[in-house]
Every structure is written in C-alpha cells, then in structure tokens.
Amino acid sequence: MDEAVLVIDMLNDFVYGSLRCDRAKRIIPNIKRLLEEARKHGVPVIYVGDAHLPKDPEIELWGQHAMKGTEGSKTIAELEPQAKDFVLEKRTYSAFHETGLDLLLRQLNVKKVIITGLHTNICDRHTAADAYFRGYKIKIPEDCVDSFTEKDHLEGLEYLKRIYGAEITNSEEIIKAWKTRI
Ligand code: ZN
C-alpha cells in the first residue's frame, strides 16, 4: 500500500472554537469512516494540526487559534487518534513545513497522500502544494474536506485539481479501492 491519509486541522478551535466552521460537521462522519477503514487496511493515518506559538505569522492575521498545549489545539473527540496513528504539529498552513512529515512519508514508503480536513482552500491547498513539489500524488475525497463557504470549498477543489493534478474523489470510492485490493 503506497497511500497515507492526512487529517489536517480537525481541531477543537477549527470545528467548535475561535475559528468555528459549522460546515465542518458535514465531514466528521465521512472522515471517521475513512480512518476506520484505513486502519483496517493498513493504510497509515497521519494527523497534522496547528500548535501555534504567539509569534507565528498567522496569529496576527487570524487571531489566536489552536495555541500549543491548549484544548483548542487538540483533535476533536469524534476523530481521536488511535494507538498506531501518527500525530504531528504544524505552525503554518502547510502540513509539510518543518513538521517532519516528508521524512515520515518516505519511511512509510508513501507515494500518494489522501488529504482530509480543513480548509479546502487554505491548509489543504498549501499541504497539497508541498506534496506536489516533493513528487507525491494527491487524492482529495471531496466529502472529507470543507471550508468556511461553499464558494471557497468549490474553488479550492478546482484549484487542487487544476494546479496540482489532484484526483478529486470521495470516501466511498477510496474505501472500495482498498477493499478490492486485498
Ligand atoms: Zn493556524
């Protein structure tokens, strides 16, 4: 298996807290199911979420959110990481920027990243950019990513497809492919 599932910023502050996004609730059950199937099929699950320090550039722009060590920076209870999952912290939009993600993916022989979480046009997009620059293929289950507005979400998907060659799919299709591969 050369895939891994990335879970980006499914944190208390992004779903319920200071950067609350009600649309995120739509994707929680879809991500939950995708992660359960990934674990069953030996596909690595890697959480990468904000853990900000006060001087990080984003704090000026967005205000305090997901500050390191706070409840707000913890993964939402519905998607709590399991024992064999990997959990990394980030301080910028990209899950690759100084997080050790690239090294981890190489150690796991991953060639394709399945990006889930928030937001389609911000952190998912910057993560996709860095994945693309490093030669990873990208899959986006559209029912497992979202943004503050429908417009942001749809434009985000279109950008990922057009600029990084991301395959836009859904969680059902991904799970089906895992099941037929066994
Ligand atoms: Zn942030």
PDB file of C-alpha atoms and ligand atoms in Angstrom:
ATOM      1  CA  MET A   1       0.000   0.000   0.000  1.00  0.00           C
ATOM      2  CA  ASP A   2       1.599   3.272  -1.047  1.00  0.00           C
ATOM      3  CA  GLU A   3      -1.045   5.634   0.332  1.00  0.00           C
ATOM      4  CA  ALA A   4      -1.478   7.509   3.603  1.00  0.00           C
ATOM      5  CA  VAL A   5      -4.411   9.530   4.918  1.00  0.00           C
ATOM      6  CA  LEU A   6      -3.595  13.009   6.215  1.00  0.00           C
ATOM      7  CA  VAL A   7      -6.023  14.614   8.666  1.00  0.00           C
ATOM      8  CA  ILE A   8      -5.485  18.365   8.633  1.00  0.00           C
ATOM      9  CA  ASP A   9      -6.621  20.699  11.434  1.00  0.00           C
ATOM     10  CA  MET A  10      -9.663  18.747  12.657  1.00  0.00           C
ATOM     11  CA  LEU A  11      -9.104  20.517  15.969  1.00  0.00           C
ATOM     12  CA  ASN A  12     -11.472  21.904  18.600  1.00  0.00           C
ATOM     13  CA  ASP A  13     -10.774  25.526  17.668  1.00  0.00           C
ATOM     14  CA  PHE A  14     -11.430  24.924  13.964  1.00  0.00           C
ATOM     15  CA  VAL A  15     -14.671  22.999  14.439  1.00  0.00           C
ATOM     16  CA  TYR A  16     -16.164  24.383  17.665  1.00  0.00           C
ATOM     17  CA  GLY A  17     -13.901  27.191  18.916  1.00  0.00           C
ATOM     18  CA  SER A  18     -12.361  30.500  17.884  1.00  0.00           C
ATOM     19  CA  LEU A  19     -12.300  29.673  14.133  1.00  0.00           C
ATOM     20  CA  ARG A  20     -15.526  27.675  14.323  1.00  0.00           C
ATOM     21  CA  CYS A  21     -16.726  26.314  10.994  1.00  0.00           C
ATOM     22  CA  ASP A  22     -20.225  24.815  11.096  1.00  0.00           C
ATOM     23  CA  ARG A  23     -19.762  23.275   7.665  1.00  0.00           C
ATOM     24  CA  ALA A  24     -17.023  21.082   9.164  1.00  0.00           C
ATOM     25  CA  LYS A  25     -19.682  18.958  10.879  1.00  0.00           C
ATOM     26  CA  ARG A  26     -20.666  17.540   7.488  1.00  0.00           C
ATOM     27  CA  ILE A  27     -17.274  15.907   7.017  1.00  0.00           C
ATOM     28  CA  ILE A  28     -16.741  14.442  10.513  1.00  0.00           C
ATOM     29  CA  PRO A  29     -18.633  11.136   9.957  1.00  0.00           C
ATOM     30  CA  ASN A  30     -17.057  10.720   6.495  1.00  0.00           C
ATOM     31  CA  ILE A  31     -13.531  11.175   7.831  1.00  0.00           C
ATOM     32  CA  LYS A  32     -14.313   8.892  10.768  1.00  0.00           C
ATOM     33  CA  ARG A  33     -15.375   6.077   8.467  1.00  0.00           C
ATOM     34  CA  LEU A  34     -12.413   6.634   6.114  1.00  0.00           C
ATOM     35  CA  LEU A  35      -9.980   6.434   9.046  1.00  0.00           C
ATOM     36  CA  GLU A  36     -11.587   3.257  10.404  1.00  0.00           C
ATOM     37  CA  GLU A  37     -11.238   1.586   7.019  1.00  0.00           C
ATOM     38  CA  ALA A  38      -7.696   2.917   6.551  1.00  0.00           C
ATOM     39  CA  ARG A  39      -6.623   1.353   9.853  1.00  0.00           C
ATOM     40  CA  LYS A  40      -8.308  -1.926   8.887  1.00  0.00           C
ATOM     41  CA  HIS A  41      -6.447  -1.992   5.566  1.00  0.00           C
ATOM     42  CA  GLY A  42      -3.035  -0.978   6.941  1.00  0.00           C
ATOM     43  CA  VAL A  43      -3.089   2.499   5.415  1.00  0.00           C
ATOM     44  CA  PRO A  44      -1.177   4.901   7.692  1.00  0.00           C
ATOM     45  CA  VAL A  45      -3.223   7.659   9.326  1.00  0.00           C
ATOM     46  CA  ILE A  46      -1.297  10.864   9.980  1.00  0.00           C
ATOM     47  CA  TYR A  47      -2.784  13.802  11.875  1.00  0.00           C
ATOM     48  CA  VAL A  48      -1.198  17.190  11.306  1.00  0.00           C
ATOM     49  CA  GLY A  49      -2.751  20.024  13.260  1.00  0.00           C
ATOM     50  CA  ASP A  50      -1.883  23.544  14.293  1.00  0.00           C
ATOM     51  CA  ALA A  51       0.013  24.041  17.543  1.00  0.00           C
ATOM     52  CA  HIS A  52       0.802  27.731  17.360  1.00  0.00           C
ATOM     53  CA  LEU A  53       3.247  29.848  19.279  1.00  0.00           C
ATOM     54  CA  PRO A  54       2.355  33.537  19.874  1.00  0.00           C
ATOM     55  CA  LYS A  55       4.796  34.970  17.297  1.00  0.00           C
ATOM     56  CA  ASP A  56       3.611  32.787  14.394  1.00  0.00           C
ATOM     57  CA  PRO A  57       2.634  34.953  11.387  1.00  0.00           C
ATOM     58  CA  GLU A  58      -0.903  33.523  11.234  1.00  0.00           C
ATOM     59  CA  ILE A  59      -1.771  34.833  14.692  1.00  0.00           C
ATOM     60  CA  GLU A  60      -1.701  38.431  13.505  1.00  0.00           C
ATOM     61  CA  LEU A  61      -3.978  37.599  10.591  1.00  0.00           C
ATOM     62  CA  TRP A  62      -6.476  35.211  12.210  1.00  0.00           C
ATOM     63  CA  GLY A  63      -6.149  35.956  15.919  1.00  0.00           C
ATOM     64  CA  GLN A  64      -5.230  33.333  18.496  1.00  0.00           C
ATOM     65  CA  HIS A  65      -6.270  29.825  17.480  1.00  0.00           C
ATOM     66  CA  ALA A  66      -5.056  26.309  18.217  1.00  0.00           C
ATOM     67  CA  MET A  67      -2.332  27.579  20.525  1.00  0.00           C
ATOM     68  CA  LYS A  68       0.158  24.885  21.502  1.00  0.00           C
ATOM     69  CA  GLY A  69      -0.863  22.973  24.607  1.00  0.00           C
ATOM     70  CA  THR A  70      -4.453  24.278  24.747  1.00  0.00           C
ATOM     71  CA  GLU A  71      -7.738  22.369  24.381  1.00  0.00           C
ATOM     72  CA  GLY A  72      -8.297  24.290  21.152  1.00  0.00           C
ATOM     73  CA  SER A  73      -5.278  22.646  19.536  1.00  0.00           C
ATOM     74  CA  LYS A  74      -6.479  19.111  20.356  1.00  0.00           C
ATOM     75  CA  THR A  75      -8.104  16.881  17.738  1.00  0.00           C
ATOM     76  CA  ILE A  76     -11.900  16.804  18.126  1.00  0.00           C
ATOM     77  CA  ALA A  77     -13.088  13.923  20.293  1.00  0.00           C
ATOM     78  CA  GLU A  78     -15.016  12.333  17.397  1.00  0.00           C
ATOM     79  CA  LEU A  79     -11.768  11.730  15.494  1.00  0.00           C
ATOM     80  CA  GLU A  80      -9.469  10.943  18.391  1.00  0.00           C
ATOM     81  CA  PRO A  81      -6.154   9.474  17.165  1.00  0.00           C
ATOM     82  CA  GLN A  82      -5.677   5.741  17.811  1.00  0.00           C
ATOM     83  CA  ALA A  83      -2.577   3.976  19.107  1.00  0.00           C
ATOM     84  CA  LYS A  84      -0.923   3.279  15.753  1.00  0.00           C
ATOM     85  CA  ASP A  85      -1.715   6.640  14.160  1.00  0.00           C
ATOM     86  CA  PHE A  86       0.906   9.359  13.776  1.00  0.00           C
ATOM     87  CA  VAL A  87       0.373  12.838  15.197  1.00  0.00           C
ATOM     88  CA  LEU A  88       2.464  15.803  14.068  1.00  0.00           C
ATOM     89  CA  GLU A  89       2.204  19.506  14.911  1.00  0.00           C
ATOM     90  CA  LYS A  90       2.438  22.382  12.443  1.00  0.00           C
ATOM     91  CA  ARG A  91       2.808  26.157  12.786  1.00  0.00           C
ATOM     92  CA  THR A  92       1.897  27.270   9.262  1.00  0.00           C
ATOM     93  CA  TYR A  93      -0.761  26.372   6.703  1.00  0.00           C
ATOM     94  CA  SER A  94       1.301  23.536   5.247  1.00  0.00           C
ATOM     95  CA  ALA A  95       1.477  20.121   6.916  1.00  0.00           C
ATOM     96  CA  PHE A  96       4.959  19.751   5.392  1.00  0.00           C
ATOM     97  CA  HIS A  97       6.597  22.953   6.622  1.00  0.00           C
ATOM     98  CA  GLU A  98       9.134  21.963   9.314  1.00  0.00           C
ATOM     99  CA  THR A  99       6.961  19.152  10.681  1.00  0.00           C
ATOM    100  CA  GLY A 100       8.908  16.033   9.688  1.00  0.00           C
ATOM    101  CA  LEU A 101       6.010  14.837   7.534  1.00  0.00           C
ATOM    102  CA  ASP A 102       8.120  14.313   4.420  1.00  0.00           C
ATOM    103  CA  LEU A 103      10.605  12.093   6.291  1.00  0.00           C
ATOM    104  CA  LEU A 104       7.758  10.112   7.852  1.00  0.00           C
ATOM    105  CA  LEU A 105       6.087   9.543   4.469  1.00  0.00           C
ATOM    106  CA  ARG A 106       9.380   8.358   2.984  1.00  0.00           C
ATOM    107  CA  GLN A 107       9.958   5.987   5.905  1.00  0.00           C
ATOM    108  CA  LEU A 108       6.475   4.551   5.278  1.00  0.00           C
ATOM    109  CA  ASN A 109       7.088   4.268   1.510  1.00  0.00           C
ATOM    110  CA  VAL A 110       4.126   6.505   0.783  1.00  0.00           C
ATOM    111  CA  LYS A 111       3.777   7.785  -2.799  1.00  0.00           C
ATOM    112  CA  LYS A 112       0.249   9.185  -2.630  1.00  0.00           C
ATOM    113  CA  VAL A 113      -1.373  11.346   0.037  1.00  0.00           C
ATOM    114  CA  ILE A 114      -5.112  11.397   0.673  1.00  0.00           C
ATOM    115  CA  ILE A 115      -5.820  14.831   2.120  1.00  0.00           C
ATOM    116  CA  THR A 116      -8.759  15.281   4.508  1.00  0.00           C
ATOM    117  CA  GLY A 117      -9.765  18.035   6.932  1.00  0.00           C
ATOM    118  CA  LEU A 118      -9.806  21.833   6.916  1.00  0.00           C
ATOM    119  CA  HIS A 119      -9.806  24.029   4.887  1.00  0.00           C
ATOM    120  CA  THR A 120     -10.058  23.090   1.228  1.00  0.00           C
ATOM    121  CA  ASN A 121      -8.661  26.433   0.039  1.00  0.00           C
ATOM    122  CA  ILE A 122      -6.170  27.125   2.842  1.00  0.00           C
ATOM    123  CA  CYS A 123      -4.262  24.417   4.738  1.00  0.00           C
ATOM    124  CA  ASP A 124      -5.366  21.570   2.450  1.00  0.00           C
ATOM    125  CA  ARG A 125      -4.217  23.645  -0.504  1.00  0.00           C
ATOM    126  CA  HIS A 126      -0.819  24.543   0.976  1.00  0.00           C
ATOM    127  CA  THR A 127      -0.314  20.937   2.050  1.00  0.00           C
ATOM    128  CA  ALA A 128      -1.158  19.808  -1.493  1.00  0.00           C
ATOM    129  CA  ALA A 129       1.332  22.318  -2.899  1.00  0.00           C
ATOM    130  CA  ASP A 130       4.158  20.961  -0.757  1.00  0.00           C
ATOM    131  CA  ALA A 131       3.143  17.365  -1.533  1.00  0.00           C
ATOM    132  CA  TYR A 132       3.213  18.175  -5.243  1.00  0.00           C
ATOM    133  CA  PHE A 133       6.617  19.875  -5.051  1.00  0.00           C
ATOM    134  CA  ARG A 134       8.002  16.726  -3.391  1.00  0.00           C
ATOM    135  CA  GLY A 135       6.618  14.362  -6.005  1.00  0.00           C
ATOM    136  CA  TYR A 136       3.663  12.863  -4.138  1.00  0.00           C
ATOM    137  CA  LYS A 137       0.416  12.103  -5.943  1.00  0.00           C
ATOM    138  CA  ILE A 138      -2.652  13.686  -4.343  1.00  0.00           C
ATOM    139  CA  LYS A 139      -6.163  12.369  -3.777  1.00  0.00           C
ATOM    140  CA  ILE A 140      -8.914  14.553  -2.337  1.00  0.00           C
ATOM    141  CA  PRO A 141     -12.120  12.899  -1.093  1.00  0.00           C
ATOM    142  CA  GLU A 142     -14.431  15.898  -1.556  1.00  0.00           C
ATOM    143  CA  ASP A 143     -16.759  14.701   1.232  1.00  0.00           C
ATOM    144  CA  CYS A 144     -13.845  14.802   3.719  1.00  0.00           C
ATOM    145  CA  VAL A 145     -12.660  18.397   3.154  1.00  0.00           C
ATOM    146  CA  ASP A 146     -14.507  21.686   3.604  1.00  0.00           C
ATOM    147  CA  SER A 147     -14.119  25.396   4.033  1.00  0.00           C
ATOM    148  CA  PHE A 148     -15.928  28.404   5.536  1.00  0.00           C
ATOM    149  CA  THR A 149     -18.185  28.845   2.479  1.00  0.00           C
ATOM    150  CA  GLU A 150     -19.377  26.678  -0.399  1.00  0.00           C
ATOM    151  CA  LYS A 151     -17.641  29.057  -2.814  1.00  0.00           C
ATOM    152  CA  ASP A 152     -14.287  28.732  -1.009  1.00  0.00           C
ATOM    153  CA  HIS A 153     -14.691  24.961  -0.931  1.00  0.00           C
ATOM    154  CA  LEU A 154     -15.542  24.558  -4.621  1.00  0.00           C
ATOM    155  CA  GLU A 155     -12.858  26.998  -5.783  1.00  0.00           C
ATOM    156  CA  GLY A 156     -10.393  25.182  -3.539  1.00  0.00           C
ATOM    157  CA  LEU A 157     -11.224  21.829  -5.133  1.00  0.00           C
ATOM    158  CA  GLU A 158     -10.917  23.266  -8.622  1.00  0.00           C
ATOM    159  CA  TYR A 159      -7.515  24.772  -7.815  1.00  0.00           C
ATOM    160  CA  LEU A 160      -6.217  21.498  -6.358  1.00  0.00           C
ATOM    161  CA  LYS A 161      -7.310  19.637  -9.448  1.00  0.00           C
ATOM    162  CA  ARG A 162      -6.025  22.147 -11.982  1.00  0.00           C
ATOM    163  CA  ILE A 163      -2.738  23.199 -10.391  1.00  0.00           C
ATOM    164  CA  TYR A 164      -1.555  20.064  -8.564  1.00  0.00           C
ATOM    165  CA  GLY A 165      -3.276  17.393 -10.644  1.00  0.00           C
ATOM    166  CA  ALA A 166      -5.162  16.190  -7.569  1.00  0.00           C
ATOM    167  CA  GLU A 167      -7.647  13.414  -8.144  1.00  0.00           C
ATOM    168  CA  ILE A 168     -10.972  14.612  -6.753  1.00  0.00           C
ATOM    169  CA  THR A 169     -12.882  11.603  -5.492  1.00  0.00           C
ATOM    170  CA  ASN A 170     -14.956  10.619  -2.443  1.00  0.00           C
ATOM    171  CA  SER A 171     -14.504   8.442   0.626  1.00  0.00           C
ATOM    172  CA  GLU A 172     -16.726   5.642  -0.748  1.00  0.00           C
ATOM    173  CA  GLU A 173     -14.550   5.254  -3.843  1.00  0.00           C
ATOM    174  CA  ILE A 174     -11.352   5.202  -1.795  1.00  0.00           C
ATOM    175  CA  ILE A 175     -12.715   2.587   0.611  1.00  0.00           C
ATOM    176  CA  LYS A 176     -13.975   0.495  -2.307  1.00  0.00           C
ATOM    177  CA  ALA A 177     -10.489   0.536  -3.861  1.00  0.00           C
ATOM    178  CA  TRP A 178      -8.907  -0.601  -0.577  1.00  0.00           C
ATOM    179  CA  LYS A 179     -11.417  -3.440  -0.268  1.00  0.00           C
ATOM    180  CA  THR A 180     -10.829  -4.740  -3.787  1.00  0.00           C
ATOM    181  CA  ARG A 181      -7.054  -4.555  -3.420  1.00  0.00           C
ATOM    182  CA  ILE A 182      -6.986  -7.091  -0.560  1.00  0.00           C
TER     183      ILE A 182
HETATM  184 ZN    ZN B   1      -3.166  28.296  12.085  1.00  0.00          ZN
END
